[in-house]
Amino acid sequence: MAEQPQQLVFIPFPSVGHLVSMVELAKLLVHRHTTLVVSIPVITSLSTAAAVTRYTDSLAAPDSDLNPRVKLLHLANDDDDPSAPAGSVLALIQSQKPRVTEAVSAELTRSGGRLAGFVHDMFCTSMLDVAEGFGVPSYIYFTSGAAFLGFILRAQELHDQEGVDLTESKELAELAIPTLKHHLPRKVIPSSFLNKEWASVVHTMARDFRKTKGILVNTVKELESYAVDSLSSGKNNTPKVYPLGPILNLKAEENSDGSILQWLDQQPEYSVVFLCFGSMGAFNAEQVKEIACALEGSGHRFLWSLRRPVQGAWASPTEYENVSEVLPEGFLDRIREVGRVTGWAPQAAVLAHRSVGGFVSHCGWNSTLESLWFGVPMATWPMYAEQQFNAFLLVEELRVATEVRMDYRTESGEIVSAEEIERGIRSLMEEDCSRKTRMKEFSDQAKGALMDGGSSSCSITEFFRDVMSAGDV
Ligand SMILES: *[C@@H]1O[C@H](CO)[C@@H](O)[C@H](O)[C@H]1NC(C)=O
Ligand SMILES: *[C@@H]1O[C@H](CO)[C@@H](O)[C@H](O)[C@H]1NC(C)=O
């Protein structure tokens, strides 16, 4: 007798990065559970629609290997509606609740089967009551690390129960966080927690997290064992935590320009420092010159992904038409033998390359996991979001990174000097073999985690069992 299909609904945040990550998680689940269908209503905002559509089109292409049991649900389109809230992405998500309900109901009618639960992106907790409307439990997909999850929960608890307002208490130089061994310096607390308007948003998020059945965390238990143990101790009124990463999308760039990789092929093993600052990372001309001087001064081989900043909040960088215009005079000629300046770079393929010996990174969690996966030691240069926290985690807690800076914030407009950058690069490439050894260990653990019997594999099994039985009681 054919088993009745079981359904889960994943609610992604309207950005390609978050959507990709959810689709990868869905692929993992349906691959292991042959009666499972995962439906993903695709929410887009005006600024992300084009990129999201490019990605979903690629999934629908005839050569796509997407399992047909991962279903992208397209929502009724209102791009032409001038009242659509373009300003606030959280308001946009909120406004999509009726459409999501409609799309999920239609899908259930179409494919039959039992809906077992919802998994919401960490920024989509306003959808919790949609799941409630269907009478099924909610889980969160947390796309950063376990230590940071602990920080969000602790910050909300401090605020709600102990009257500590981080936006006010400037005299608090550091905080004790249950998921960190060391005290967290105020200078690496993400800006959203220090700003009144955003602090209320992140505290609401944390309160919503506590209402759910569980939190799937894109991390590896062995990597963040201290944080995972603390969250699992049952002490802090935290929902069950499932460390099931690293969820990465390493295949995305196979078709990229091969000239960078050819150049890397010609470099000695571990000799190249790779600089790349994420999909939003770009610096002004003054900062670009400091980085260029630092690279020349360090004498190390390098590959530098250099992109042109665009004015406006959340505008993605573009490519330079003529990169010489921002670089010091004659720079490209002088470094021709040892370095490459490129625009967008195929990050995963570069990190996988044996000639890459260090990674100067903005410490986005995705990039952090990729670097760990490939065992490449890092130098931290955070820019926005929770990246300062991640930098602290990498430098002080896990000791796999050195710092250019841990506390840099894009909005400060500060210029990091060539001397400081050069010191960071030298330290990354010349000192402390133990960082490399630890990175290698984490890399092996990360790769083992998703194999049969590995810690993340077991978490996925456990989550599946829990969510499927949750509705039965
Ligand atoms: C992570 O990076 C890879 C490539 O480096 C990209 O394909 C993917 O979309 C990114 N994921 C997130 C969650 O940002
Ligand atoms: C690029 O800019 C440099 C420096 O301003 C200039 O010397 C060079 O001719 C430019 N190259 C092209 C192709 O425009």
Coordinates of C-alpha atoms and ligand atoms in Angstrom, one line a residue:
M1 CA 0.0 0.0 0.0
A2 CA 1.4 3.4 -1.0
E3 CA 2.1 5.5 2.0
Q4 CA 0.3 8.8 2.2
P5 CA 2.6 11.7 1.3
Q6 CA 3.6 14.0 4.2
Q7 CA 4.0 17.7 3.7
L8 CA 6.2 20.3 5.2
V9 CA 6.0 24.0 4.3
F10 CA 9.2 26.1 4.3
I11 CA 8.8 29.9 4.4
P12 CA 11.9 31.6 3.0
F13 CA 13.0 35.2 3.5
P14 CA 12.8 37.1 0.2
S15 CA 16.5 37.1 -0.7
V16 CA 18.3 34.6 -3.0
G17 CA 20.8 33.6 -0.3
H18 CA 18.1 32.6 2.2
L19 CA 16.0 30.9 -0.4
V20 CA 18.9 28.9 -1.7
S21 CA 19.7 27.7 1.8
M22 CA 16.1 26.6 2.4
V23 CA 16.0 24.8 -1.0
E24 CA 19.2 23.0 -0.1
L25 CA 17.7 21.9 3.3
A26 CA 14.5 20.8 1.5
K27 CA 16.6 18.7 -0.9
L28 CA 18.4 17.0 2.0
L29 CA 15.1 16.1 3.7
V30 CA 13.2 14.8 0.6
H31 CA 16.2 12.8 -0.4
R32 CA 16.1 10.9 2.9
H33 CA 12.4 10.6 3.3
T34 CA 10.8 9.3 0.2
T35 CA 7.2 10.1 1.1
L36 CA 7.9 13.7 2.0
V37 CA 6.9 16.7 0.0
V38 CA 8.3 20.2 0.8
S39 CA 6.4 23.2 -0.5
I40 CA 8.1 26.6 -0.5
P41 CA 6.0 29.6 -1.2
V42 CA 8.4 32.1 -2.9
I43 CA 8.1 35.6 -1.5
T44 CA 9.9 38.3 -3.4
S45 CA 10.4 42.0 -2.8
L46 CA 10.8 44.6 -5.5
S47 CA 14.6 44.7 -5.0
T48 CA 15.1 40.9 -5.0
A49 CA 12.5 39.8 -7.5
A50 CA 14.9 39.7 -10.5
A51 CA 17.6 37.6 -8.8
V52 CA 15.0 35.3 -7.1
T53 CA 13.3 34.7 -10.5
R54 CA 16.6 33.9 -12.1
Y55 CA 17.3 31.3 -9.5
T56 CA 13.8 29.7 -9.5
D57 CA 13.9 29.6 -13.3
S58 CA 17.2 27.7 -13.1
L59 CA 15.5 25.2 -10.8
A60 CA 12.6 24.8 -13.2
A61 CA 15.0 24.3 -16.2
P62 CA 15.0 20.8 -17.9
D63 CA 18.5 20.1 -16.7
S64 CA 17.8 20.9 -13.1
D65 CA 18.3 18.1 -10.6
L66 CA 15.7 19.4 -8.3
N67 CA 13.6 16.6 -6.8
P68 CA 10.0 17.1 -7.9
R69 CA 9.0 16.6 -4.2
V70 CA 10.5 20.1 -3.6
K71 CA 7.8 22.4 -4.9
L72 CA 8.2 26.1 -5.3
L73 CA 4.8 27.8 -5.0
H74 CA 4.4 31.0 -6.8
L75 CA 2.3 33.5 -5.0
A76 CA -0.3 35.7 -6.7
N77 CA 1.7 38.5 -8.2
D78 CA 1.1 42.1 -7.2
D79 CA 4.3 43.7 -8.6
D80 CA 2.1 46.3 -10.3
D81 CA 0.3 47.2 -7.1
P82 CA 1.7 50.6 -6.1
S83 CA 0.6 50.1 -2.5
A84 CA 2.9 47.1 -2.1
P85 CA 5.3 47.9 0.8
A86 CA 8.7 48.2 -0.9
G87 CA 10.3 49.9 2.1
S88 CA 10.2 47.4 4.8
V89 CA 10.8 43.8 4.0
L90 CA 9.3 42.7 7.3
A91 CA 6.1 44.5 6.5
L92 CA 6.2 42.8 3.1
I93 CA 6.4 39.4 4.6
Q94 CA 3.6 40.2 6.9
S95 CA 1.5 41.3 4.0
Q96 CA 2.0 38.0 2.2
K97 CA 0.2 35.9 4.8
P98 CA -3.1 35.6 3.0
R99 CA -1.3 34.7 -0.2
V100 CA 0.8 32.1 1.5
T101 CA -2.3 30.6 3.2
E102 CA -4.0 30.4 -0.2
A103 CA -1.1 28.9 -2.0
V104 CA -0.5 26.2 0.7
S105 CA -4.2 25.3 0.8
A106 CA -4.3 24.9 -3.0
E107 CA -1.2 22.7 -2.9
L108 CA -2.6 20.5 -0.2
T109 CA -5.8 20.1 -2.2
R110 CA -3.8 19.3 -5.3
S111 CA -1.4 16.8 -3.9
G112 CA -3.3 15.4 -0.9
G113 CA -1.3 14.1 2.0
R114 CA -1.0 15.3 5.5
L115 CA 0.5 18.7 6.4
A116 CA 2.9 18.1 9.4
G117 CA 4.4 21.5 10.0
F118 CA 6.0 24.8 9.0
V119 CA 9.7 25.7 9.0
H120 CA 10.1 29.5 8.9
D121 CA 13.2 31.4 8.0
M122 CA 14.4 33.2 11.1
F123 CA 13.2 36.6 9.8
C124 CA 9.7 35.2 8.9
T125 CA 8.3 34.7 12.4
S126 CA 5.3 36.8 11.5
M127 CA 4.1 33.7 9.6
L128 CA 3.8 31.7 12.9
D129 CA 0.0 32.3 12.9
V130 CA -0.3 31.0 9.4
A131 CA 0.9 27.7 10.6
E132 CA -1.4 28.0 13.6
G133 CA -4.3 28.5 11.2
F134 CA -3.5 25.1 9.7
G135 CA -3.3 23.6 13.1
V136 CA 0.4 22.5 12.8
P137 CA 3.5 23.2 14.7
S138 CA 6.2 25.8 13.7
Y139 CA 9.9 25.4 13.6
I140 CA 12.6 28.0 12.8
Y141 CA 15.4 27.7 10.3
F142 CA 18.2 29.8 11.8
T143 CA 20.8 30.7 9.1
S144 CA 23.5 31.8 11.5
G145 CA 25.4 29.9 14.2
A146 CA 24.3 28.5 17.6
A147 CA 26.4 31.0 19.6
F148 CA 24.6 33.8 17.9
L149 CA 21.2 32.2 18.5
G150 CA 22.2 32.1 22.2
F151 CA 23.0 35.8 22.0
I152 CA 19.7 36.8 20.5
L153 CA 17.8 34.9 23.2
R154 CA 19.9 36.3 26.0
A155 CA 19.6 39.8 24.7
Q156 CA 15.8 39.5 24.8
E157 CA 15.8 37.9 28.2
L158 CA 18.0 40.7 29.5
H159 CA 15.6 43.2 28.1
D160 CA 12.4 41.7 29.1
Q161 CA 13.3 40.2 32.5
E162 CA 16.2 42.1 33.8
G163 CA 15.5 45.5 32.4
V164 CA 18.8 45.8 30.6
D165 CA 18.4 47.9 27.5
L166 CA 21.5 47.5 25.4
T167 CA 20.7 50.6 23.4
E168 CA 21.1 52.6 26.6
S169 CA 23.6 50.9 28.7
K170 CA 26.8 52.2 27.1
E171 CA 28.6 51.6 30.4
L172 CA 28.2 47.8 29.9
A173 CA 31.6 47.0 28.4
E174 CA 30.9 43.3 28.0
L175 CA 28.2 40.7 28.4
A176 CA 28.1 37.2 29.7
I177 CA 26.3 35.0 27.1
P178 CA 25.5 31.4 27.9
T179 CA 26.6 30.2 24.5
L180 CA 30.0 31.8 24.7
K181 CA 33.0 30.9 26.9
H182 CA 34.3 34.4 26.9
H183 CA 32.5 37.6 27.7
L184 CA 31.2 39.4 24.6
P185 CA 32.7 42.9 24.2
R186 CA 30.2 45.6 23.4
K187 CA 32.2 46.6 20.4
V188 CA 31.2 43.4 18.6
I189 CA 27.5 43.5 19.4
P190 CA 25.6 43.7 16.1
S191 CA 24.4 47.2 15.3
S192 CA 20.7 46.2 15.2
F193 CA 20.9 45.4 19.0
L194 CA 22.3 48.9 19.7
N195 CA 19.6 50.8 17.8
K196 CA 16.2 51.4 19.3
E197 CA 14.1 50.7 16.2
W198 CA 15.9 47.5 15.3
A199 CA 16.3 46.3 18.9
S200 CA 12.5 46.0 19.2
V201 CA 12.4 43.9 16.0
V202 CA 15.1 41.5 17.2
H203 CA 13.5 41.1 20.6
T204 CA 10.2 40.2 19.0
M205 CA 12.0 37.7 16.8
A206 CA 13.5 36.1 20.0
R207 CA 10.1 36.0 21.7
D208 CA 8.7 34.3 18.6
F209 CA 11.5 31.8 18.5
R210 CA 10.4 30.7 22.0
K211 CA 6.9 30.0 20.8
T212 CA 8.1 27.4 18.4
K213 CA 8.6 23.6 18.7
G214 CA 12.3 23.8 17.7
I215 CA 15.1 25.6 15.9
L216 CA 17.0 24.1 13.0
V217 CA 20.5 25.7 13.1
N218 CA 22.8 25.8 10.2
T219 CA 25.9 24.8 12.2
V220 CA 27.8 21.7 13.1
K221 CA 27.6 20.4 16.6
E222 CA 31.3 19.6 16.9
L223 CA 32.2 23.1 15.7
E224 CA 29.9 24.9 18.2
S225 CA 29.8 22.3 20.9
Y226 CA 29.9 24.8 23.7
A227 CA 27.0 26.8 22.3
V228 CA 24.9 23.7 21.3
D229 CA 25.4 22.1 24.8
S230 CA 24.3 25.3 26.4
L231 CA 21.2 25.6 24.2
S232 CA 20.3 22.0 24.8
S233 CA 20.8 22.1 28.6
G234 CA 17.1 22.9 29.1
K235 CA 18.0 25.8 31.4
N236 CA 17.0 28.8 29.4
N237 CA 13.5 28.0 28.3
T238 CA 14.8 27.4 24.8
P239 CA 13.0 25.3 22.2
K240 CA 14.8 22.2 21.1
V241 CA 17.8 22.9 18.9
Y242 CA 18.8 20.8 15.9
P243 CA 22.3 21.6 14.6
L244 CA 22.0 20.2 11.0
G245 CA 24.6 22.0 8.9
P246 CA 26.6 22.9 7.1
I247 CA 23.9 23.6 4.5
L248 CA 25.9 25.0 1.6
N249 CA 25.4 25.3 -2.1
L250 CA 28.8 24.4 -3.4
K251 CA 27.7 23.5 -6.9
A252 CA 26.3 26.8 -7.8
E253 CA 29.3 28.1 -9.6
E254 CA 30.5 25.3 -11.8
N255 CA 30.0 27.4 -14.9
S256 CA 32.0 30.4 -13.8
D257 CA 34.9 32.0 -15.6
G258 CA 37.8 29.6 -15.5
S259 CA 40.6 32.0 -15.8
I260 CA 40.8 32.6 -12.1
L261 CA 41.1 29.0 -11.4
Q262 CA 43.7 28.6 -14.1
W263 CA 45.7 31.3 -12.5
L264 CA 45.4 29.6 -9.1
D265 CA 46.6 26.3 -10.7
Q266 CA 49.9 28.0 -11.4
Q267 CA 50.5 29.1 -7.8
P268 CA 52.3 27.2 -5.0
E269 CA 50.2 25.3 -2.4
Y270 CA 48.8 27.5 0.3
S271 CA 50.5 30.6 -1.0
V272 CA 47.5 32.8 -2.0
V273 CA 45.5 35.0 0.3
F274 CA 42.0 35.4 -1.0
L275 CA 40.0 38.6 -0.2
C276 CA 36.3 38.6 -0.7
F277 CA 33.6 40.6 1.2
G278 CA 30.3 39.0 0.3
S279 CA 27.4 39.9 -1.9
M280 CA 27.1 43.3 -0.3
G281 CA 30.7 44.0 0.3
A282 CA 32.4 47.0 -1.4
F283 CA 34.6 49.8 -0.2
N284 CA 35.1 53.4 -1.2
A285 CA 38.2 54.5 -3.2
E286 CA 40.2 55.6 -0.2
Q287 CA 39.8 52.2 1.5
V288 CA 40.6 50.4 -1.7
K289 CA 43.9 52.2 -1.9
E290 CA 44.8 51.1 1.7
I291 CA 44.0 47.5 0.8
A292 CA 46.1 47.7 -2.3
C293 CA 49.1 49.1 -0.4
A294 CA 48.7 46.4 2.3
L295 CA 48.7 43.6 -0.3
E296 CA 51.8 45.0 -2.0
G297 CA 53.5 45.5 1.3
S298 CA 52.8 42.0 2.5
G299 CA 54.5 40.5 -0.4
H300 CA 52.0 37.6 -0.5
R301 CA 50.3 36.3 -3.5
F302 CA 46.7 37.3 -3.6
L303 CA 43.4 37.1 -5.3
W304 CA 41.2 40.1 -4.6
S305 CA 37.5 40.3 -5.4
L306 CA 37.0 44.0 -5.7
R307 CA 33.6 45.4 -6.4
R308 CA 32.1 48.9 -7.0
P309 CA 29.9 50.2 -4.2
V310 CA 26.5 51.5 -5.1
Q311 CA 24.8 54.3 -3.2
G312 CA 21.7 53.5 -1.3
A313 CA 20.8 51.1 1.5
W314 CA 20.9 47.4 0.5
A315 CA 22.0 48.1 -3.0
S316 CA 24.3 45.4 -4.2
P317 CA 27.7 46.3 -5.5
T318 CA 28.4 46.2 -9.2
E319 CA 31.5 45.6 -11.3
Y320 CA 34.1 48.3 -12.2
E321 CA 34.4 49.0 -15.9
N322 CA 38.0 49.9 -15.5
V323 CA 39.4 48.9 -12.1
S324 CA 42.7 50.8 -12.6
E325 CA 40.8 54.0 -11.9
V326 CA 40.4 53.1 -8.2
L327 CA 43.8 51.4 -7.7
P328 CA 47.1 53.2 -7.0
E329 CA 48.9 54.2 -10.1
G330 CA 50.8 51.3 -11.7
F331 CA 49.5 48.8 -9.2
L332 CA 48.2 46.2 -11.7
D333 CA 51.6 46.3 -13.5
R334 CA 53.6 45.9 -10.4
I335 CA 51.6 43.0 -9.0
R336 CA 51.1 41.1 -12.3
E337 CA 53.4 38.3 -11.2
V338 CA 51.8 37.7 -7.8
G339 CA 48.3 38.9 -7.7
R340 CA 44.9 39.0 -9.5
V341 CA 42.2 41.6 -9.0
T342 CA 38.8 40.3 -10.1
G343 CA 35.2 41.4 -9.8
W344 CA 32.7 38.8 -8.5
A345 CA 34.6 35.6 -7.7
P346 CA 33.5 31.9 -7.5
Q347 CA 34.1 31.8 -3.8
A348 CA 33.5 28.2 -3.1
A349 CA 35.7 27.0 -6.0
V350 CA 38.5 29.4 -4.9
L351 CA 38.3 28.2 -1.3
A352 CA 38.4 24.6 -2.5
H353 CA 41.7 25.3 -4.4
R354 CA 44.9 23.9 -2.9
S355 CA 46.9 27.1 -3.5
V356 CA 44.6 29.2 -1.3
G357 CA 46.2 29.5 2.2
G358 CA 44.1 32.2 3.8
F359 CA 40.8 34.0 3.5
V360 CA 40.2 37.7 4.4
S361 CA 36.4 37.7 4.9
H362 CA 33.5 39.8 6.0
C363 CA 32.5 36.7 8.1
G364 CA 29.0 36.3 6.8
W365 CA 27.9 33.0 8.2
N366 CA 27.7 31.4 4.8
S367 CA 31.2 32.3 3.9
T368 CA 32.3 31.3 7.3
L369 CA 30.9 27.8 6.8
E370 CA 32.4 27.5 3.4
S371 CA 35.8 28.4 4.8
L372 CA 35.4 25.9 7.6
W373 CA 34.3 23.2 5.1
F374 CA 37.4 23.7 3.0
G375 CA 39.6 24.2 6.1
V376 CA 40.9 27.6 5.0
P377 CA 42.1 29.8 8.0
M378 CA 40.5 33.3 8.1
A379 CA 41.3 36.9 8.8
T380 CA 38.2 38.8 9.9
W381 CA 36.9 42.0 8.5
P382 CA 33.2 42.2 9.4
M383 CA 30.9 44.8 7.8
Y384 CA 27.3 44.6 8.8
A385 CA 24.5 42.3 10.2
E386 CA 25.9 39.8 12.8
Q387 CA 29.4 39.7 11.2
Q388 CA 31.2 41.3 14.1
F389 CA 29.8 38.6 16.4
N390 CA 30.9 35.9 14.0
A391 CA 34.4 37.5 13.8
F392 CA 34.6 37.3 17.6
L393 CA 33.5 33.7 17.6
L394 CA 36.1 32.8 15.0
V395 CA 39.0 34.7 16.6
E396 CA 38.4 34.3 20.4
E397 CA 36.1 31.3 20.8
L398 CA 37.1 28.9 18.0
R399 CA 40.6 30.3 17.4
V400 CA 40.6 29.6 13.7
A401 CA 40.9 33.2 12.6
T402 CA 43.2 36.2 13.1
E403 CA 41.8 39.7 12.9
V404 CA 42.2 42.5 10.5
R405 CA 39.4 43.9 12.6
M406 CA 36.7 42.3 14.7
D407 CA 34.7 45.5 15.3
Y408 CA 34.6 47.2 12.0
R409 CA 31.2 48.5 11.0
T410 CA 30.4 49.7 7.5
E411 CA 28.2 52.5 8.7
S412 CA 31.1 54.0 10.7
G413 CA 32.7 55.1 7.5
E414 CA 36.1 54.5 9.2
I415 CA 39.1 53.8 7.0
V416 CA 41.3 50.8 8.1
S417 CA 44.9 51.7 7.5
A418 CA 47.2 49.8 5.2
E419 CA 49.5 48.9 8.2
E420 CA 46.6 47.3 10.1
I421 CA 45.5 45.3 7.0
E422 CA 49.1 44.2 6.3
R423 CA 49.5 43.1 9.8
G424 CA 46.4 41.0 9.5
I425 CA 47.5 39.4 6.3
R426 CA 50.9 38.6 7.6
S427 CA 49.5 37.1 10.7
L428 CA 47.1 35.0 8.6
M429 CA 49.7 33.8 6.2
E430 CA 52.8 33.6 8.4
E431 CA 51.9 32.8 12.0
D432 CA 50.3 30.2 14.1
C433 CA 50.2 26.8 12.5
S434 CA 47.7 25.7 15.2
R435 CA 44.9 27.8 13.5
K436 CA 45.4 25.8 10.4
T437 CA 45.4 22.5 12.3
R438 CA 42.2 23.4 14.1
M439 CA 40.6 24.5 10.8
K440 CA 41.5 21.2 9.3
E441 CA 39.9 19.4 12.2
F442 CA 36.7 21.4 11.8
S443 CA 36.7 20.7 8.1
D444 CA 36.8 17.0 8.7
Q445 CA 34.1 17.2 11.3
A446 CA 31.9 19.3 9.1
K447 CA 32.3 16.8 6.3
G448 CA 31.5 13.9 8.6
A449 CA 28.5 15.6 10.1
L450 CA 26.3 15.1 7.1
M451 CA 27.3 11.5 6.4
D452 CA 25.3 8.6 7.7
G453 CA 25.6 8.5 11.5
G454 CA 27.2 12.0 11.6
S455 CA 25.8 14.5 14.1
S456 CA 23.9 16.7 11.6
S457 CA 22.5 13.6 9.9
C458 CA 21.2 12.4 13.2
S459 CA 19.7 15.8 13.9
I460 CA 17.8 15.7 10.6
T461 CA 16.4 12.3 11.4
E462 CA 15.4 13.5 14.9
F463 CA 13.8 16.6 13.5
F464 CA 11.8 14.5 11.0
R465 CA 10.6 12.1 13.6
D466 CA 9.7 15.0 16.0
V467 CA 7.8 17.0 13.4
M468 CA 5.9 14.0 12.0
S469 CA 4.8 12.9 15.4
A470 CA 4.0 16.4 16.7
G471 CA 0.6 16.4 15.0
D472 CA -0.3 13.0 16.4
V473 CA -0.5 13.9 20.1
Ligands
LIG1 C1 26.4 31.1 0.0 O1 27.4 31.2 -1.0 C2 27.1 30.5 -2.2 C3 28.3 30.7 -3.1 O2 29.4 31.1 -2.5 C4 25.9 31.0 -2.8 O3 25.6 30.2 -3.9 C5 24.7 30.9 -1.8 O4 23.6 31.4 -2.3 C6 25.1 31.6 -0.5 N1 24.0 31.2 0.5 C7 23.6 32.1 1.3 C8 22.7 31.6 2.4 O5 24.0 33.3 1.3
LIG2 C1 41.7 52.5 -17.3 O1 42.1 53.6 -16.4 C2 43.5 53.8 -16.4 C3 43.8 54.8 -15.3 O2 42.9 55.8 -15.2 C4 43.9 54.3 -17.8 O3 45.3 54.6 -17.8 C5 43.6 53.3 -18.8 O4 43.8 53.8 -20.1 C6 42.1 52.9 -18.7 N1 41.9 51.7 -19.6 C7 40.8 51.7 -20.4 C8 40.7 50.4 -21.2 O5 40.0 52.6 -20.5

